[in-house]
Short mmCIF file of C-alpha atoms and ligand atoms in Angstrom, two decimals:
data_model
loop_
_atom_site.label_atom_id
_atom_site.label_comp_id
_atom_site.label_asym_id
_atom_site.label_seq_id
_atom_site.Cartn_x
_atom_site.Cartn_y
_atom_site.Cartn_z
CA UNK A 8 81.67 179.63 117.53
CA UNK A 9 81.08 178.35 114.18
CA UNK A 10 77.81 180.46 113.80
CA UNK A 11 79.89 183.05 114.58
CA UNK A 12 82.16 182.85 111.76
CA UNK A 13 79.58 181.93 109.31
CA UNK A 14 77.83 184.83 109.70
CA UNK A 15 80.59 187.04 109.51
CA UNK A 16 81.07 185.42 105.67
CA UNK A 17 77.64 185.74 104.53
CA UNK A 18 77.74 189.77 105.93
CA UNK A 19 81.00 190.37 104.14
CA UNK A 20 79.62 188.46 100.84
CA UNK A 21 76.14 190.33 101.37
CA UNK A 22 78.51 193.66 101.00
CA UNK A 23 81.26 192.53 98.58
CA UNK A 24 79.74 189.98 96.10
CA UNK A 25 80.02 190.60 92.54
CA UNK A 26 77.22 190.92 90.71
CA UNK A 27 77.76 188.10 88.10
CA UNK A 28 74.85 186.87 85.38
CA UNK A 29 74.33 183.18 86.79
CA UNK A 30 74.09 184.26 90.47
CA UNK A 31 70.61 186.16 89.66
CA UNK A 32 69.06 182.54 88.39
CA UNK A 33 68.59 179.04 89.96
CA UNK A 34 68.60 177.54 87.47
CA UNK A 35 70.75 174.60 87.19
CA UNK A 36 71.70 174.67 83.86
CA UNK A 37 73.12 178.19 84.08
CA UNK A 38 74.45 177.39 87.22
CA UNK A 39 76.01 174.17 85.28
CA UNK A 40 77.77 176.18 82.32
CA UNK A 41 78.89 178.71 84.73
CA UNK A 42 80.63 176.49 86.86
CA UNK A 43 82.12 174.22 83.99
CA UNK A 44 83.45 177.86 82.31
CA UNK A 45 85.19 179.26 85.71
CA UNK A 46 86.27 175.50 85.77
CA UNK A 47 88.33 176.68 82.86
CA UNK A 48 89.62 180.46 83.74
CA UNK A 49 88.58 183.68 85.78
CA UNK A 50 85.34 184.97 86.74
CA UNK A 51 87.12 188.08 84.56
CA UNK A 52 87.38 186.07 81.18
CA UNK A 53 84.62 183.23 82.01
CA UNK A 54 82.25 186.35 82.03
CA UNK A 55 82.64 186.84 77.85
CA UNK A 56 82.21 182.93 77.36
CA UNK A 57 79.45 182.58 79.75
CA UNK A 58 77.44 185.01 78.36
CA UNK A 59 78.67 183.95 74.64
CA UNK A 60 77.62 180.28 75.19
CA UNK A 61 74.53 181.28 77.30
CA UNK A 62 72.83 183.35 74.44
CA UNK A 63 73.93 180.52 72.13
CA UNK A 64 72.48 177.39 73.76
CA UNK A 65 70.11 179.65 76.25
CA UNK A 66 68.36 176.25 77.74
CA UNK A 67 69.61 172.84 77.54
CA UNK A 68 67.59 171.94 75.16
CA UNK A 69 69.35 174.19 72.79
CA UNK A 70 72.48 172.78 73.48
CA UNK A 71 71.38 169.24 73.49
CA UNK A 72 69.98 170.22 69.92
CA UNK A 73 73.41 171.97 68.74
CA UNK A 74 76.22 169.84 66.23
CA UNK A 75 79.26 169.15 68.19
CA UNK A 76 81.70 171.61 65.89
CA UNK A 77 78.66 174.03 67.00
CA UNK A 78 79.88 173.90 70.39
CA UNK A 79 83.25 172.98 70.00
CA UNK A 80 83.22 176.50 68.25
CA UNK A 81 81.77 178.51 71.13
CA UNK A 82 84.00 176.77 73.76
CA UNK A 83 86.82 177.75 71.65
CA UNK A 84 89.59 179.68 73.84
CA UNK A 85 88.85 178.04 76.65
CA UNK A 86 91.01 174.99 76.31
CA UNK A 87 90.43 171.24 77.86
CA UNK A 88 87.37 170.31 74.85
CA UNK A 89 86.80 167.43 76.57
CA UNK A 90 85.11 169.63 79.03
CA UNK A 91 82.72 170.96 76.01
CA UNK A 92 82.09 167.74 74.93
CA UNK A 93 80.62 166.47 78.50
CA UNK A 94 78.48 169.25 78.11
CA UNK A 95 77.07 168.50 75.15
CA UNK A 96 76.61 164.54 76.29
CA UNK A 97 75.11 165.67 79.22
CA UNK A 98 72.86 168.09 77.53
CA UNK A 99 71.60 165.13 75.65
CA UNK A 100 70.83 163.20 78.56
CA UNK A 101 69.47 165.38 80.25
CA UNK A 102 67.15 166.91 77.01
CA UNK A 103 66.47 163.01 76.60
CA UNK A 104 66.11 160.67 79.75
CA UNK A 105 64.98 163.64 82.27
CA UNK A 106 62.85 165.71 79.99
CA UNK A 107 65.10 168.39 80.50
CA UNK A 108 65.13 168.48 84.07
CA UNK A 109 68.26 168.28 85.77
CA UNK A 110 68.67 165.97 88.81
CA UNK A 111 68.95 167.57 91.87
CA UNK A 112 71.12 165.54 94.16
CA UNK A 113 74.97 165.15 94.27
CA UNK A 114 74.46 161.38 94.02
CA UNK A 115 72.31 161.60 90.96
CA UNK A 116 74.24 164.82 89.29
CA UNK A 117 77.23 162.50 89.47
CA UNK A 118 76.74 160.40 87.19
CA UNK A 119 76.28 162.78 84.47
CA UNK A 120 79.50 162.46 81.88
CA UNK A 121 81.66 165.61 83.13
CA UNK A 122 80.28 166.42 86.32
CA UNK A 123 82.09 165.62 89.43
CA UNK A 124 81.53 166.09 93.23
CA UNK A 125 82.10 169.63 92.90
CA UNK A 126 79.79 170.48 90.45
CA UNK A 127 77.34 168.05 91.45
CA UNK A 128 77.35 170.25 95.09
CA UNK A 129 77.29 173.27 93.26
CA UNK A 130 74.79 172.55 91.78
CA UNK A 131 72.36 170.86 94.14
CA UNK A 132 73.20 173.91 96.90
CA UNK A 133 73.10 176.99 94.62
CA UNK A 134 69.78 175.74 92.50
CA UNK A 135 68.12 173.17 94.65
CA UNK A 136 69.34 174.22 98.04
CA UNK A 137 70.72 170.88 99.16
CA UNK A 138 72.55 171.07 101.95
CA UNK A 139 76.03 169.96 100.42
CA UNK A 140 79.15 172.00 100.94
CA UNK A 141 81.71 172.77 97.91
CA UNK A 142 85.42 171.90 98.26
CA UNK A 143 86.81 174.05 95.30
CA UNK A 144 90.29 175.78 95.47
CA UNK A 145 88.87 178.91 97.19
CA UNK A 146 87.42 177.14 99.65
CA UNK A 147 90.54 174.93 100.48
CA UNK A 148 92.57 177.95 100.48
CA UNK A 149 89.79 180.11 102.87
CA UNK A 150 89.41 176.66 105.30
CA UNK A 151 93.08 175.91 105.57
CA UNK A 152 94.12 179.38 106.45
CA UNK A 153 91.21 179.90 109.16
CA UNK A 154 91.66 176.61 111.14
CA UNK A 155 95.37 175.67 110.39
CA UNK A 156 94.71 172.64 108.11
CA UNK A 157 98.45 171.70 107.08
CA UNK A 158 98.16 168.70 105.10
CA UNK A 159 98.74 168.40 101.67
CA UNK A 160 95.44 170.33 100.15
CA UNK A 161 95.02 167.47 97.41
CA UNK A 162 95.14 164.73 99.59
CA UNK A 163 91.75 162.68 100.31
CA UNK A 164 91.92 163.12 103.90
CA UNK A 165 92.68 166.73 104.17
CA UNK A 166 89.67 167.21 101.10
CA UNK A 167 87.33 165.14 103.86
CA UNK A 168 88.38 167.78 106.43
CA UNK A 169 87.70 170.58 104.93
CA UNK A 170 84.62 168.89 103.62
CA UNK A 171 83.46 168.48 107.09
CA UNK A 172 84.13 171.93 108.53
CA UNK A 173 82.63 173.59 105.86
CA UNK A 174 79.18 171.41 106.84
CA UNK A 175 79.34 172.19 110.41
CA UNK A 176 80.26 176.28 109.10
CA UNK A 177 76.71 175.68 106.74
CA UNK A 178 74.52 174.46 109.97
CA UNK A 179 71.02 175.10 108.73
CA UNK A 180 72.15 178.13 106.78
CA UNK A 181 70.99 178.04 103.27
CA UNK A 182 73.79 176.00 101.30
CA UNK A 183 74.20 177.57 97.84
CA UNK A 184 74.53 181.48 99.64
CA UNK A 185 76.54 179.84 101.70
CA UNK A 186 78.55 178.25 99.27
CA UNK A 187 79.16 180.95 97.26
CA UNK A 188 80.03 183.27 100.20
CA UNK A 189 83.07 180.99 100.96
CA UNK A 190 84.70 181.53 96.93
CA UNK A 191 83.93 184.48 96.82
CA UNK A 192 85.50 185.28 99.73
CA UNK A 193 88.82 183.38 98.64
CA UNK A 194 88.31 184.71 95.15
CA UNK A 195 88.48 188.41 96.56
CA UNK A 196 89.83 188.46 100.40
CA UNK A 197 91.43 185.53 101.10
CA UNK A 198 93.43 185.47 97.85
CA UNK A 199 96.12 183.13 96.80
CA UNK A 200 99.07 185.64 96.77
CA UNK A 201 98.72 188.71 99.40
CA UNK A 202 95.44 188.77 101.18
CA UNK A 203 93.64 191.75 102.49
CA UNK A 204 94.56 190.39 106.09
CA UNK A 205 94.43 193.64 107.41
CA UNK A 206 91.07 194.52 106.79
CA UNK A 207 90.05 190.65 106.93
CA UNK A 208 86.67 190.57 108.87
CA UNK A 209 87.80 186.83 110.25
CA UNK A 210 91.26 188.00 110.64
CA UNK A 211 90.68 187.74 115.02
CA UNK A 212 89.38 183.70 114.50
CA UNK A 213 92.29 183.14 111.68
CA UNK A 214 94.66 180.49 113.00
CA UNK A 215 97.43 181.34 110.31
CA UNK A 216 97.08 184.67 110.37
CA UNK A 217 98.02 184.53 114.21
CA UNK A 218 100.90 182.20 113.60
CA UNK A 219 102.04 184.15 110.64
CA UNK A 220 101.37 180.99 108.52
CA UNK A 221 99.50 182.64 106.11
CA UNK A 222 101.75 182.07 103.02
CA UNK A 223 102.32 178.74 104.17
CA UNK A 224 98.63 177.43 103.42
CA UNK A 225 97.08 175.74 101.82
CA UNK A 226 100.27 173.27 102.19
CA UNK A 227 100.72 172.76 98.06
CA UNK A 228 100.49 169.64 95.82
CA UNK A 229 103.85 168.52 94.83
CA UNK A 230 103.60 169.50 90.88
CA UNK A 231 103.44 166.94 88.49
CA UNK A 232 105.80 166.58 85.75
CA UNK A 233 105.13 168.52 82.17
CA UNK A 234 105.91 166.74 79.46
CA UNK A 235 107.26 168.71 76.07
CA UNK A 236 106.19 167.75 72.50
CA UNK A 237 107.42 169.24 69.44
CA UNK A 238 104.96 169.93 66.47
CA UNK A 239 106.35 171.00 63.09
CA UNK A 240 103.54 172.45 61.37
CA UNK A 241 103.03 172.73 57.47
CA UNK A 242 100.60 175.54 56.81
CA UNK A 243 100.41 174.60 52.93
CA UNK A 244 98.00 176.70 50.59
CA UNK A 245 97.29 175.39 46.98
CA UNK A 246 95.43 176.68 44.11
CA UNK A 247 91.91 174.42 44.01
CA UNK A 248 89.62 175.39 41.44
CA UNK A 249 90.55 179.01 41.27
CA UNK A 250 89.80 179.29 45.32
CA UNK A 251 93.12 179.65 47.50
CA UNK A 252 92.79 177.09 49.99
CA UNK A 253 94.72 175.71 52.95
CA UNK A 254 94.94 172.03 54.00
CA UNK A 255 93.58 170.95 57.74
CA UNK A 256 94.00 168.00 59.66
CA UNK A 257 90.80 166.97 61.84
CA UNK A 258 92.10 165.52 64.51
CA UNK A 259 90.54 161.89 65.25
CA UNK A 260 92.75 160.02 67.62
CA UNK A 261 92.96 159.15 71.24
CA UNK A 262 95.28 162.65 72.09
CA UNK A 263 94.49 165.96 72.65
CA UNK A 264 92.54 168.29 71.10
CA UNK A 265 90.29 165.52 69.68
CA UNK A 266 87.42 166.66 66.79
CA UNK A 267 89.54 169.45 66.41
CA UNK A 268 91.37 171.15 63.11
CA UNK A 269 95.02 171.98 63.10
CA UNK A 270 97.48 171.56 59.92
CA UNK A 271 99.31 168.98 58.55
CA UNK A 272 102.28 168.68 61.01
CA UNK A 273 105.33 166.24 62.04
CA UNK A 274 105.72 165.49 65.65
CA UNK A 275 109.40 165.05 66.42
CA UNK A 276 111.69 164.81 69.52
CA UNK A 277 112.72 169.00 68.22
CA UNK A 278 111.66 171.52 65.65
CA UNK A 279 112.96 170.59 62.33
CA UNK A 280 114.95 173.61 60.52
CA UNK A 281 113.51 174.61 57.10
CA UNK A 282 116.42 173.45 54.85
CA UNK A 283 115.25 169.98 56.51
CA UNK A 284 111.69 170.01 55.25
CA UNK A 285 112.26 168.29 51.98
CA UNK A 286 114.06 165.35 53.64
CA UNK A 287 111.41 163.65 55.16
CA UNK A 288 109.61 161.07 52.61
CA UNK A 289 106.56 161.67 53.90
CA UNK A 290 106.49 165.68 53.30
CA UNK A 291 108.30 165.37 49.86
CA UNK A 292 104.68 163.01 49.33
CA UNK A 293 102.21 165.96 50.50
CA UNK A 294 104.42 168.59 48.75
CA UNK A 295 104.64 167.36 45.58
CA UNK A 296 107.70 168.67 43.24
CA UNK A 297 107.12 172.55 42.55
CA UNK A 298 106.61 174.18 46.23
CA UNK A 299 107.98 177.56 47.70
CA UNK A 300 108.73 178.13 51.42
CA UNK A 301 106.92 181.47 51.91
CA UNK A 302 107.18 182.02 55.91
CA UNK A 303 108.28 180.27 58.89
CA UNK A 304 106.68 180.95 62.30
CA UNK A 305 107.52 180.14 66.06
CA UNK A 306 109.17 178.59 68.03
CA UNK A 307 105.90 179.47 70.08
CA UNK A 308 105.28 178.21 73.65
CA UNK A 309 101.66 176.64 73.85
CA UNK A 310 101.03 175.27 77.65
CA UNK A 311 98.44 172.65 78.27
CA UNK A 312 97.77 170.95 81.75
CA UNK A 313 100.68 168.63 82.04
CA UNK A 314 101.71 169.63 78.66
CA UNK A 315 103.91 171.93 76.97
CA UNK A 316 103.86 172.46 73.08
CA UNK A 317 106.55 173.75 71.29
CA UNK A 318 105.28 174.79 67.57
CA UNK A 319 107.00 175.72 64.49
CA UNK A 320 104.79 177.27 61.54
CA UNK A 321 106.01 176.58 58.17
CA UNK A 322 103.36 178.29 55.62
CA UNK A 323 104.07 177.04 51.96
CA UNK A 324 102.58 177.05 48.44
CA UNK A 325 102.27 174.70 46.85
CA UNK A 326 101.38 174.72 42.91
CA UNK A 327 99.73 171.45 42.71
CA UNK A 328 96.94 169.31 44.72
CA UNK A 329 98.91 165.85 45.66
CA UNK A 330 97.38 162.44 45.51
CA UNK A 331 98.54 163.01 49.16
CA UNK A 332 96.91 165.96 50.48
CA UNK A 333 93.25 163.95 50.15
CA UNK A 334 93.18 162.95 53.68
CA UNK A 335 92.99 166.67 54.61
CA UNK A 336 90.62 169.06 54.62
CA UNK A 337 90.52 171.84 51.84
CA UNK A 338 89.15 175.01 53.44
CA UNK A 339 89.18 178.69 52.13
CA UNK A 340 91.42 181.14 54.29
CA UNK A 341 87.69 182.89 55.42
CA UNK A 342 86.15 179.69 56.06
CA UNK A 343 88.81 178.23 58.51
CA UNK A 344 87.75 180.82 61.34
CA UNK A 345 84.16 178.69 61.43
CA UNK A 346 86.13 175.51 62.18
CA UNK A 347 86.30 174.81 66.20
CA UNK A 348 90.58 175.31 66.69
CA UNK A 349 92.91 174.65 69.62
CA UNK A 350 93.94 177.59 70.76
CA UNK A 351 97.37 177.56 69.48
CA UNK A 352 95.83 177.58 66.35
CA UNK A 353 93.41 180.12 66.61
CA UNK A 354 96.36 182.39 67.46
CA UNK A 355 98.17 181.44 64.82
CA UNK A 356 95.43 182.44 62.60
CA UNK A 357 95.08 185.46 64.00
CA UNK A 358 98.30 187.11 63.25
CA UNK A 359 99.39 185.71 59.97
CA UNK A 360 95.70 185.46 58.44
CA UNK A 361 94.40 188.98 58.54
CA UNK A 362 90.23 188.83 57.81
FE1 SF4 B 424 92.54 184.87 105.04
FE2 SF4 B 424 94.03 186.97 106.03
FE3 SF4 B 424 91.54 187.01 106.64
FE4 SF4 B 424 93.26 184.55 107.82
S1 SF4 B 424 93.51 186.89 108.05
S2 SF4 B 424 91.01 184.49 106.38
S3 SF4 B 424 94.16 184.57 105.89
S4 SF4 B 424 92.34 187.17 104.36
#
C-alpha cells in the first residue's frame, strides 16, 4: 500500500514538476540558498530572488567573502533579515571550517546557524541522498489529509507522526526526489484552498476526501497574538556642502531590522499629528529653528511575523545642520537605494523619491 502511494506520487511528480533552476543541481550550496529563500516567499516570487542571490554569490566562497551590507542588500525585499545574516555566517563557517564542503548528515547540518531540521533534511536528502524525510507546511497538509491526522499540525506529536509516515512511504526510494514529490504535490495539487481533489491520483486512497474533511485538515494551530507598533518617521533633508542629503538611522539595537537603515523616528503608542511635531524636545533639537514640513504620508500598515507596524512619514526640509543630527548618517537621495533597507522604507522611497 505505502509503495503504491509513493509510486503514484513519484509518477505525478515526473509529469507535473515545475522546471526550477535549483532542481537542475544537487549542489548543497544552491539547495540551501533555494530552501532558505523559499521559506520567505512563494516559488513564483522566490525565483527572481534566487537568481539574483545565486548570480551575485554563485558559490559558498563568494558569499563568505561578501560584506554584510552586500548580503543584506541582495536579500532586500524578502524580509526576516536574520535569515540573511545566518546565511552569511554559515557560508563563512563552511568556507573556513569545512573548506567549502557542506557536511552531509542532518545532525551535522543542523549545527550550522540558521539551519533547522527542515532545511537540514532538505539539504541532506536532495544533495547527498540521505534517507531523511522533510516535514514542511506542504508535507504536513498532504500527509494529514491522506492519512487523516487530526491533531494540531504544529504539535510535536503530530510532527513525529508525519515524519514517521513519510519515512515509511519513502522506503528505499531516492530520498531527494521522493521528498520533493510530496512538497510539490502539496504546492500544486493538494493546495490549502481549493485542492484539486477531482483529478487527484490519490483520491481513492485519501482519508480526508472520503470523509469530506479536506477543509478541516490539517487542523490549524491557534494564531499567535499580533503586537502593534507605531513608527512616526522624520524624513529629514538638509543641504550639506551644496548637496541635498537625507538623514538615515542605522538600527543597531536588539530589535527588528538589525543593521538595516530607516529614518529617524519617534515610536509612540499612536501616530502623531503634524501639529504635534514640534512639541517634543527631542524633535525640536533635531530640527533646529528653521524647518518646513513638506509632505505627510500614511498611515501605512506593514505586516511582519507577529507584528503590525503602523507608520507615518513626515517629510521635512531643515535649513541648517544641527548638532543632534550627528548620530545619523547623511546620504544623498541617489545613494539611499544602495543601502540595506527594510521593505517598508524601500516602498516609501520608491513612491516618494523618484529615480
Ligand atoms: Fe489532497 Fe484532495 Fe488528493 Fe486528498 S484527494 S490528497 S485532499 S488533493
